[in-house]
Coordinates of C-alpha atoms in Angstrom, one line a residue:
M1 CA 147.9 28.5 138.1
S2 CA 150.5 31.4 138.2
D3 CA 151.6 33.1 141.3
Y4 CA 149.8 36.3 140.2
A5 CA 146.6 34.5 139.8
K6 CA 147.0 32.8 143.2
K7 CA 147.4 36.3 144.8
T8 CA 144.5 38.0 143.0
L9 CA 142.0 35.2 143.2
P10 CA 141.3 35.5 147.0
K11 CA 141.1 39.3 146.6
S12 CA 138.6 39.1 143.8
I13 CA 136.5 36.6 145.8
I14 CA 136.5 39.0 148.8
V15 CA 135.6 42.0 146.6
T16 CA 132.7 40.1 145.0
S17 CA 131.4 38.9 148.3
L18 CA 131.4 42.5 149.7
Q19 CA 129.5 43.7 146.7
W20 CA 126.9 41.1 147.1
L21 CA 126.6 41.9 150.8
K22 CA 126.2 45.6 149.9
Q23 CA 123.5 44.9 147.4
F24 CA 121.7 42.7 149.9
A25 CA 121.9 45.5 152.5
Q26 CA 120.5 48.0 150.0
L27 CA 117.7 45.6 149.2
W28 CA 116.2 45.9 152.7
S29 CA 116.7 49.6 153.1
L30 CA 113.6 51.8 153.5
Q31 CA 114.2 53.6 150.2
T32 CA 114.3 50.3 148.4
L33 CA 111.2 48.8 150.0
T34 CA 109.1 51.9 148.9
S35 CA 109.7 50.9 145.2
L36 CA 109.6 47.1 145.8
P37 CA 106.8 46.4 143.2
E38 CA 108.7 48.2 140.5
R39 CA 111.9 46.4 141.4
L40 CA 110.1 43.0 141.3
R41 CA 108.7 43.9 137.9
T42 CA 112.2 44.8 136.7
L43 CA 113.5 41.5 138.0
W44 CA 110.6 39.6 136.2
Q45 CA 111.5 41.3 132.9
Q46 CA 115.1 40.3 133.4
L47 CA 114.1 36.7 134.0
L48 CA 111.9 36.7 130.9
G49 CA 114.8 38.2 129.0
S50 CA 116.9 35.2 129.8
Y51 CA 116.6 32.1 127.7
W52 CA 117.0 29.7 130.6
F53 CA 114.1 30.7 132.9
I54 CA 111.1 29.0 131.3
P55 CA 113.0 25.9 130.2
T56 CA 114.3 25.5 133.8
V57 CA 110.7 25.8 135.1
C58 CA 109.7 23.1 132.7
V59 CA 112.5 20.8 133.9
M60 CA 111.4 21.3 137.5
L61 CA 107.9 20.5 136.6
G62 CA 109.0 17.3 135.0
I63 CA 111.1 16.4 138.0
I64 CA 108.1 17.0 140.3
L65 CA 105.5 15.3 138.0
A66 CA 107.4 12.0 137.6
P67 CA 107.4 10.9 141.3
V68 CA 103.8 12.2 141.7
L69 CA 102.4 10.0 138.9
V70 CA 104.5 7.1 140.0
T71 CA 103.1 7.4 143.5
I72 CA 99.6 7.6 142.1
D73 CA 100.3 4.4 140.1
E74 CA 101.1 2.6 143.4
Y75 CA 97.6 3.1 144.7
F76 CA 95.7 2.9 141.5
D77 CA 93.7 -0.2 140.5
R78 CA 95.6 -2.1 137.9
E79 CA 92.5 -3.6 136.4
A80 CA 90.9 -0.2 136.0
V81 CA 93.9 0.9 134.0
K82 CA 93.4 -1.9 131.5
E83 CA 89.9 -0.6 130.8
I84 CA 91.3 2.7 129.5
G85 CA 91.7 2.2 125.8
F86 CA 94.8 4.3 125.2
A87 CA 96.6 3.4 128.5
F88 CA 99.8 1.4 128.4
T89 CA 99.4 -2.1 129.7
G90 CA 102.7 -3.8 128.7
D91 CA 105.4 -5.4 130.8
D92 CA 108.5 -3.8 132.2
A93 CA 110.7 -4.5 129.1
A94 CA 108.2 -2.7 126.8
A95 CA 107.9 0.2 129.3
R96 CA 111.7 0.5 129.5
A97 CA 112.0 0.5 125.7
I98 CA 109.3 3.1 125.3
M99 CA 110.8 5.4 127.9
T100 CA 114.3 5.0 126.5
T101 CA 113.1 5.9 123.0
I102 CA 111.2 8.9 124.2
A103 CA 114.1 10.3 126.3
G104 CA 116.5 9.9 123.4
A105 CA 114.2 11.3 120.8
V106 CA 113.1 14.4 122.6
L107 CA 116.7 15.2 123.6
G108 CA 117.8 15.0 120.0
V109 CA 114.9 17.2 118.9
A110 CA 115.7 19.7 121.7
G111 CA 119.2 20.0 120.2
T112 CA 117.8 20.5 116.8
T113 CA 115.4 23.3 118.0
F114 CA 118.3 25.0 119.8
S115 CA 120.4 24.9 116.6
I116 CA 117.6 26.4 114.6
T117 CA 117.2 29.2 117.3
I118 CA 120.9 30.0 117.2
A119 CA 120.8 30.2 113.4
V120 CA 117.8 32.5 113.5
L121 CA 119.6 34.7 116.1
S122 CA 122.6 35.0 113.9
M123 CA 120.6 36.0 110.9
A124 CA 118.5 38.4 112.9
S125 CA 121.6 40.1 114.4
S126 CA 123.1 40.7 110.9
Q127 CA 119.8 41.7 109.2
F128 CA 117.9 43.6 111.9
G129 CA 120.6 44.6 114.5
P130 CA 121.9 43.1 117.7
R131 CA 119.5 45.0 119.8
L132 CA 116.6 43.0 118.3
L133 CA 118.0 39.7 119.7
R134 CA 116.1 40.2 122.9
N135 CA 112.8 40.0 121.0
F136 CA 113.7 36.5 119.9
L137 CA 115.1 35.4 123.2
T138 CA 112.0 36.6 125.1
D139 CA 109.7 34.9 122.7
T140 CA 107.6 32.8 125.0
S141 CA 106.7 30.3 122.3
N142 CA 110.3 29.4 121.7
Q143 CA 111.1 29.0 125.4
L144 CA 108.0 26.8 125.9
V145 CA 108.9 24.5 123.1
L146 CA 112.4 24.0 124.3
G147 CA 111.1 23.7 127.9
A148 CA 108.6 21.0 126.8
F149 CA 111.4 19.0 125.2
I150 CA 113.8 19.0 128.0
G151 CA 111.0 18.7 130.6
T152 CA 109.8 15.6 128.8
F153 CA 113.4 14.3 128.8
S154 CA 113.8 14.8 132.6
Y155 CA 110.4 13.3 133.2
S156 CA 111.2 10.2 131.1
L157 CA 114.5 9.6 132.9
L158 CA 112.8 9.6 136.4
V159 CA 110.0 7.4 135.2
L160 CA 112.6 5.0 133.7
K161 CA 114.3 4.8 137.0
A162 CA 111.0 3.8 138.7
I163 CA 110.4 0.8 136.3
H164 CA 111.3 -2.5 138.1
K165 CA 111.3 -6.1 137.0
H166 CA 108.3 -8.4 137.3
D167 CA 109.4 -9.9 140.6
V168 CA 108.7 -6.7 142.4
A169 CA 105.2 -6.2 143.8
F170 CA 104.8 -3.0 141.9
G171 CA 106.6 -3.3 138.6
V172 CA 105.4 -0.9 135.8
P173 CA 104.0 2.6 136.5
Q174 CA 101.4 2.3 133.7
L175 CA 99.8 5.8 134.2
A176 CA 103.3 7.4 134.2
V177 CA 104.3 5.7 131.0
T178 CA 100.9 6.6 129.4
F179 CA 101.4 10.2 130.3
A180 CA 105.0 10.0 128.8
I181 CA 103.5 8.8 125.5
I182 CA 101.1 11.7 125.5
M183 CA 103.9 14.1 126.1
A184 CA 106.0 12.6 123.3
I185 CA 103.1 13.1 120.8
S186 CA 102.6 16.6 122.1
C187 CA 106.4 17.3 121.5
A188 CA 106.0 16.1 117.9
L189 CA 103.2 18.6 117.4
L190 CA 105.2 21.3 119.1
L191 CA 108.1 20.7 116.7
V192 CA 105.8 21.4 113.7
Y193 CA 104.5 24.5 115.5
F194 CA 108.1 25.6 116.2
I195 CA 109.1 25.5 112.6
Q196 CA 106.0 27.3 111.4
H197 CA 106.5 29.9 114.2
M198 CA 110.2 30.6 113.3
V199 CA 109.3 31.0 109.6
H200 CA 107.0 33.8 110.6
A201 CA 109.3 35.2 113.3
I202 CA 112.1 36.0 110.9
Q203 CA 109.9 38.1 108.6
A204 CA 110.6 41.8 108.7
S205 CA 107.0 42.7 109.1
H206 CA 106.7 40.5 112.2
V207 CA 109.9 41.9 113.7
I208 CA 108.7 45.4 113.2
Q209 CA 105.3 44.7 114.6
H210 CA 106.8 43.1 117.7
A211 CA 109.1 46.1 118.3
S212 CA 106.3 48.6 117.8
D213 CA 104.1 46.7 120.2
D214 CA 106.8 46.9 122.8
A215 CA 107.1 50.7 122.2
L216 CA 103.3 51.1 122.5
Y217 CA 103.4 49.2 125.8
N218 CA 106.1 51.6 127.2
I219 CA 104.1 54.6 125.9
G220 CA 101.1 53.3 127.8
Y221 CA 103.2 52.9 130.9
W222 CA 104.5 56.5 130.9
Y223 CA 101.7 58.5 129.2
D224 CA 98.3 58.8 130.7
D225 CA 95.0 58.9 128.9
H226 CA 93.7 61.8 130.9
C227 CA 95.1 64.9 132.6
D228 CA 95.6 64.7 136.4
I229 CA 94.0 67.9 137.6
Q230 CA 95.2 67.5 141.1
H231 CA 98.8 67.1 139.9
Q232 CA 98.4 70.3 137.8
R233 CA 97.4 72.1 141.0
D234 CA 100.4 70.8 142.8
V235 CA 102.7 72.0 140.0
A236 CA 101.5 75.5 140.8
A237 CA 103.1 75.3 144.2
I238 CA 105.6 78.0 145.1
D239 CA 108.4 75.5 145.6
V240 CA 108.4 74.7 141.8
E241 CA 109.5 78.4 141.2
Q242 CA 111.9 78.9 144.1
Y243 CA 113.8 75.6 144.5
K244 CA 116.7 76.7 142.3
T245 CA 117.5 79.6 144.7
W246 CA 118.1 77.1 147.6
P247 CA 121.6 75.8 148.6
A248 CA 122.5 73.1 146.1
T249 CA 124.8 70.1 146.4
P250 CA 125.9 68.3 143.2
I251 CA 124.9 64.6 142.9
Y252 CA 127.5 62.4 141.1
A253 CA 126.7 59.1 139.5
P254 CA 127.5 56.2 141.9
S255 CA 129.2 54.3 139.0
S256 CA 129.8 54.4 135.3
G257 CA 127.4 52.8 132.8
Y258 CA 123.9 53.2 131.4
L259 CA 121.1 54.6 133.5
Q260 CA 118.4 51.8 133.2
Q261 CA 116.0 52.5 136.0
I262 CA 115.1 55.4 138.3
Y263 CA 113.0 54.4 141.3
T264 CA 111.1 57.6 141.8
K265 CA 109.3 56.5 145.0
S266 CA 112.6 55.7 146.7
L267 CA 113.9 59.1 145.6
I268 CA 110.8 60.8 147.1
T269 CA 111.4 59.0 150.4
L270 CA 115.0 60.1 150.4
A271 CA 114.2 63.7 149.6
R272 CA 111.5 63.8 152.3
D273 CA 113.9 62.4 154.9
Y274 CA 116.5 65.1 154.2
G275 CA 114.1 67.9 153.7
G276 CA 115.0 69.0 150.2
V277 CA 114.5 68.5 146.4
I278 CA 116.4 66.1 144.2
Q279 CA 116.7 67.1 140.6
L280 CA 118.0 64.7 138.0
Y281 CA 119.4 65.8 134.6
S282 CA 119.9 62.3 133.1
N283 CA 117.2 60.3 131.5
L284 CA 116.7 56.6 131.0
G285 CA 119.2 55.1 128.7
N286 CA 121.8 57.9 129.0
F287 CA 125.5 56.9 129.4
I288 CA 127.1 58.4 132.5
T289 CA 130.4 58.1 134.3
D290 CA 131.2 58.2 138.0
R291 CA 132.4 61.8 137.5
N292 CA 129.2 63.0 135.9
V293 CA 127.0 65.5 137.7
I294 CA 123.6 63.8 137.1
G295 CA 121.6 66.1 139.4
H296 CA 121.5 68.4 142.4
F297 CA 120.1 68.2 145.9
Y298 CA 118.4 71.5 146.8
Q299 CA 118.2 71.9 150.6
R300 CA 115.2 73.9 151.9
P301 CA 116.2 77.1 153.8
A302 CA 115.6 77.2 157.6
N303 CA 112.9 79.9 157.2
K304 CA 110.7 77.8 154.9
A305 CA 107.1 77.4 156.1
S306 CA 107.4 73.6 155.8
H307 CA 109.9 73.7 158.7
L308 CA 107.4 75.0 161.2
K309 CA 106.3 72.4 163.6
K310 CA 103.0 74.2 164.5
T311 CA 100.9 74.1 161.3
K312 CA 97.3 73.4 160.4
T313 CA 98.3 70.2 158.7
S314 CA 99.9 67.6 160.9
N315 CA 103.2 65.8 160.0
L316 CA 104.1 68.7 157.7
A317 CA 107.2 69.8 159.5
I318 CA 110.4 68.8 157.7
L319 CA 113.8 69.3 159.2
S320 CA 116.4 69.6 156.4
R321 CA 119.9 68.4 156.8
N322 CA 123.0 68.2 154.6
P323 CA 123.7 65.0 152.6
D324 CA 125.9 62.6 154.4
G325 CA 127.2 59.1 153.8
A326 CA 123.8 57.5 154.3
F327 CA 122.3 59.9 151.7
W328 CA 124.8 58.8 149.0
Q329 CA 124.4 55.1 149.9
S330 CA 120.6 55.4 149.7
F331 CA 120.8 57.3 146.4
A332 CA 122.9 54.6 144.9
A333 CA 120.0 52.2 145.7
C334 CA 117.5 54.5 144.0
V335 CA 119.1 54.2 140.5
N336 CA 120.1 51.1 138.5
I337 CA 123.2 51.6 136.4
T338 CA 124.4 48.7 134.1
Q339 CA 127.5 48.2 132.0
R340 CA 125.5 47.7 128.8
P341 CA 122.1 49.1 127.6
T342 CA 119.4 46.6 128.4
H343 CA 115.6 46.5 127.9
S344 CA 113.6 48.6 130.3
N345 CA 110.6 50.9 130.2
D346 CA 112.6 53.4 128.1
I347 CA 110.5 54.6 125.2
A348 CA 113.5 55.8 123.3
Y349 CA 115.0 52.3 123.5
S350 CA 111.9 50.8 122.0
L351 CA 111.6 53.3 119.2
G352 CA 115.3 52.9 118.6
Q353 CA 114.7 49.2 117.7
V354 CA 112.3 50.1 114.9
T355 CA 114.7 52.9 113.8
E356 CA 117.6 50.5 113.7
I357 CA 115.7 48.1 111.4
A358 CA 115.0 51.0 109.0
V359 CA 118.6 52.2 109.0
R360 CA 119.9 48.8 108.3
A361 CA 117.3 48.3 105.5
L362 CA 118.6 51.6 103.9
S363 CA 122.2 50.5 104.0
P364 CA 123.8 49.7 100.6
G365 CA 124.4 46.1 101.5
T366 CA 120.7 45.5 102.2
N367 CA 118.9 48.1 100.0
D368 CA 115.4 47.3 101.2
P369 CA 113.4 50.6 101.2
K370 CA 110.1 48.8 101.6
T371 CA 111.1 47.7 105.1
A372 CA 112.1 51.2 105.9
V373 CA 108.7 52.4 104.8
N374 CA 107.0 49.9 107.1
C375 CA 109.2 51.2 110.0
V376 CA 108.2 54.8 109.3
Q377 CA 104.6 53.8 109.4
S378 CA 105.0 51.9 112.6
L379 CA 106.8 54.8 114.2
T380 CA 104.0 57.1 113.0
I381 CA 101.5 55.0 115.0
C382 CA 103.6 55.2 118.1
L383 CA 104.3 58.9 117.9
S384 CA 100.6 59.6 117.1
V385 CA 99.6 57.9 120.4
M386 CA 102.2 59.9 122.3
M387 CA 101.0 63.2 120.9
R388 CA 97.4 62.6 121.9
R389 CA 98.2 61.5 125.5
Q390 CA 99.3 63.4 128.6
P391 CA 103.1 63.4 128.8
P392 CA 104.7 62.4 132.2
S393 CA 105.3 65.3 134.5
P394 CA 108.9 66.0 135.7
Y395 CA 107.6 67.0 139.1
H396 CA 107.0 64.5 141.8
F397 CA 105.5 65.5 145.2
Y398 CA 105.2 64.1 148.7
T399 CA 101.8 64.4 150.4
P400 CA 102.0 64.3 154.2
P401 CA 99.4 62.1 155.8
H402 CA 96.6 63.8 157.8
D403 CA 96.2 63.3 161.5
N404 CA 92.5 62.4 162.0
D405 CA 92.7 63.1 165.7
R406 CA 93.3 66.8 165.3
S407 CA 90.1 68.9 165.5
D408 CA 91.4 71.6 163.2
I409 CA 91.6 69.3 160.2
T410 CA 88.4 69.5 158.0
S411 CA 87.3 67.3 155.2
N412 CA 87.4 70.2 152.7
Q413 CA 91.0 71.2 153.5
P414 CA 93.1 71.5 150.3
R415 CA 95.8 69.0 149.7
V416 CA 99.3 70.0 150.8
A417 CA 101.9 68.6 148.3
I418 CA 105.6 69.1 149.0
L419 CA 108.0 69.1 146.0
A420 CA 110.5 66.2 146.3
V421 CA 111.9 65.0 143.0
I422 CA 112.3 66.6 139.5
T423 CA 113.2 64.2 136.7
K424 CA 114.1 64.8 133.1
T425 CA 111.3 64.0 130.6
P426 CA 112.0 64.0 126.8
K427 CA 109.7 66.1 124.6
I428 CA 107.8 64.8 121.6
S429 CA 110.2 66.8 119.4
D430 CA 113.1 64.7 120.8
F431 CA 111.3 61.4 120.0
I432 CA 110.6 62.6 116.5
D433 CA 114.2 63.6 115.9
T434 CA 115.7 60.4 117.2
S435 CA 113.2 58.2 115.3
L436 CA 111.9 59.7 112.0
G437 CA 114.7 62.2 111.9
E438 CA 117.3 59.5 112.1
I439 CA 115.7 57.6 109.2
R440 CA 115.7 60.9 107.2
R441 CA 119.4 61.3 107.7
Y442 CA 120.0 57.9 106.1
A443 CA 117.3 58.1 103.4
T444 CA 118.6 61.3 101.8
T445 CA 118.9 59.6 98.3
D446 CA 115.7 57.6 98.4
L447 CA 112.7 59.5 97.1
M448 CA 110.2 56.9 98.2
V449 CA 111.3 57.0 101.9
L450 CA 111.4 60.8 101.9
K451 CA 107.9 61.0 100.5
V452 CA 106.7 58.5 103.2
L453 CA 108.4 60.7 105.8
C454 CA 106.5 63.7 104.4
Q455 CA 103.3 61.7 104.5
A456 CA 104.1 60.8 108.2
M457 CA 104.1 64.5 109.0
T458 CA 100.6 65.0 107.7
D459 CA 99.4 61.9 109.5
L460 CA 100.9 63.1 112.8
N461 CA 99.2 66.5 112.2
Y462 CA 95.8 64.8 113.0
S463 CA 97.1 64.1 116.5
C464 CA 98.5 67.6 117.3
V465 CA 97.0 69.1 120.4
N466 CA 99.0 72.3 120.5
D467 CA 100.9 74.7 118.3
A468 CA 104.3 73.5 119.6
Q469 CA 103.7 70.1 118.1
R470 CA 102.6 71.6 114.8
Q471 CA 105.8 73.7 114.6
T472 CA 107.9 70.5 115.3
L473 CA 106.2 68.9 112.3
L474 CA 106.8 71.9 110.1
H475 CA 110.5 72.0 111.1
E476 CA 110.9 68.3 110.3
L477 CA 109.2 68.9 107.0
D478 CA 111.7 71.6 106.1
L479 CA 114.6 69.2 106.8
I480 CA 113.0 66.5 104.6
E481 CA 112.7 69.0 101.7
R482 CA 116.3 70.2 102.2
A483 CA 117.6 66.7 102.3
G484 CA 116.0 65.9 99.0
Q485 CA 117.2 69.1 97.4
E486 CA 120.8 68.4 98.3
N487 CA 121.0 64.6 97.6
L488 CA 118.4 63.4 95.1
A489 CA 119.9 62.6 91.7
Y490 CA 117.4 64.0 89.2
R491 CA 115.7 67.3 88.9
E492 CA 112.3 65.7 88.4
M493 CA 112.7 63.8 91.7
I494 CA 113.6 67.0 93.5
E495 CA 110.6 68.9 92.1
D496 CA 108.3 66.0 93.0
L497 CA 109.5 66.1 96.6
I498 CA 109.3 69.9 96.8
T499 CA 105.8 69.9 95.5
M500 CA 104.7 67.3 98.1
C501 CA 106.4 69.2 100.9
Q502 CA 104.6 72.4 99.9
Q503 CA 101.3 70.7 99.8
A504 CA 102.0 69.1 103.2
R505 CA 103.1 72.4 104.6
Q506 CA 99.9 74.1 103.5
F507 CA 97.9 71.3 105.0
I508 CA 99.6 71.4 108.4
S509 CA 99.4 75.2 108.6
D510 CA 95.6 75.1 108.0
N511 CA 93.7 75.3 111.3
N512 CA 90.9 73.2 109.8
A513 CA 93.2 70.4 108.6
K514 CA 92.0 67.8 111.1
H515 CA 88.6 67.8 109.3
R516 CA 90.2 67.4 105.8
H517 CA 91.8 64.6 103.9
F518 CA 95.3 65.0 102.6
E519 CA 96.2 63.4 99.4
Y520 CA 99.3 64.4 97.4
V521 CA 98.7 65.2 93.7
S522 CA 101.9 65.6 91.7
E523 CA 102.2 68.1 88.8
F524 CA 102.4 65.2 86.3
S525 CA 99.2 63.7 87.6
T526 CA 97.5 67.1 87.4
H527 CA 98.7 67.6 83.8
I528 CA 97.4 64.1 82.8
H529 CA 94.1 64.8 84.4
E530 CA 93.7 68.1 82.6
A531 CA 94.6 66.4 79.3
L532 CA 92.0 63.7 79.8
E533 CA 89.4 66.3 80.6
T534 CA 90.3 68.3 77.5
Q535 CA 89.9 65.2 75.3
S536 CA 86.6 64.2 76.8
S537 CA 85.2 67.7 76.3

């Protein structure tokens, strides 16, 4: 080891230890505990995203199961075991040979399955994109198969250790050996299942379906099926209109990286303690540096009504104060910034996976427009669900608890909500531009994909709930038509696309379109139909 390494090693160990202590201290802060369920769910997703978690659990089960069955064997009637038809009743030499064979076989098969998994990951990374690797790593079936193999191996080793010679009072753990044989047969069946499962897993349709299901899950997490009437009343509060006139303090990112999680409940607690409003300008998945202004803290003026200690609602008084060191330390615990983009509840990240598959399918090296068509159809399903549901509100409120001991509080008193946090929420137009719009920019020379994008606009029109969404579809339709006019090779192809866009534009502009069926009819098909009618007449 060089002298420089000897000098820097203790320093790096001290810095790493201090960082761990800081994270441990933040874990038990009040702001962190308010969002503990969300943090535990994030931790669980990270564990499932690692390839070692489930196999490690299986190894632990094998380590625990082996001494348990051996102990049961010690108190089990040996004659009763012989009456079981499939039970092992051989001597110690046969038991040792069986356990040795099982341990060696399953370990070799485990290496084979791991090699197959690495080969599939390599192919998936080159064909579908590196961001799709997580879908293969988090495949529970693959993890369970690998875990069953190495769990059987660890179980067999411990049972092999418990097999003694015939001169010992208790020699062969017959039940434990029998269970090992059952596990070996199960591992053989799992190997067949693993091969069949991997054959289906590498198919493009399966990968697209898995990515779109993940996007639909995230959409269900953020978008509600119904409108929250009480929240709409809270948004009408006067603070929503006046908070920008209050004294503002810029909020800088605590570190550089990708914003992966925003713990809203912790931010609400922080804003309540300091008597102000926290507004964030960065959304999930955005890249930020430690010099970026990602938000502002608006401090309530001293003459605000919420500062009055004598109010009709108890515990409403809030004493505002300037941000201090504790504020910035608590804010750092309210956001999760990582050095690389990882899977979270970000809808844009999930939609981006499907988009990446389509973009790679349209590349000259792959040239697979059918896969791009499947991606457009899957994205249409996801966007259709988003357009029909209630989008997440950027406004988050704090509701003071009522004091039941006060006589001036009545059951019909209106709810008092105090504005605490304002987050940035993408619009449906943003999602359309970053998904279908991104595919359009790469499919400018492919008539089939452009026509499918045009069809997607008419399909999404059935889910429109306001005129703004309809104008977004018309704008995207204009871009599709312009892309075809400037890049398609033949005049007939350009006229075909223009005709379809015109029919789609008329369909979307019709107020009664939701009760009609859209079907594109080309000029050539119309001409053939007229010719056939002329001949028949």
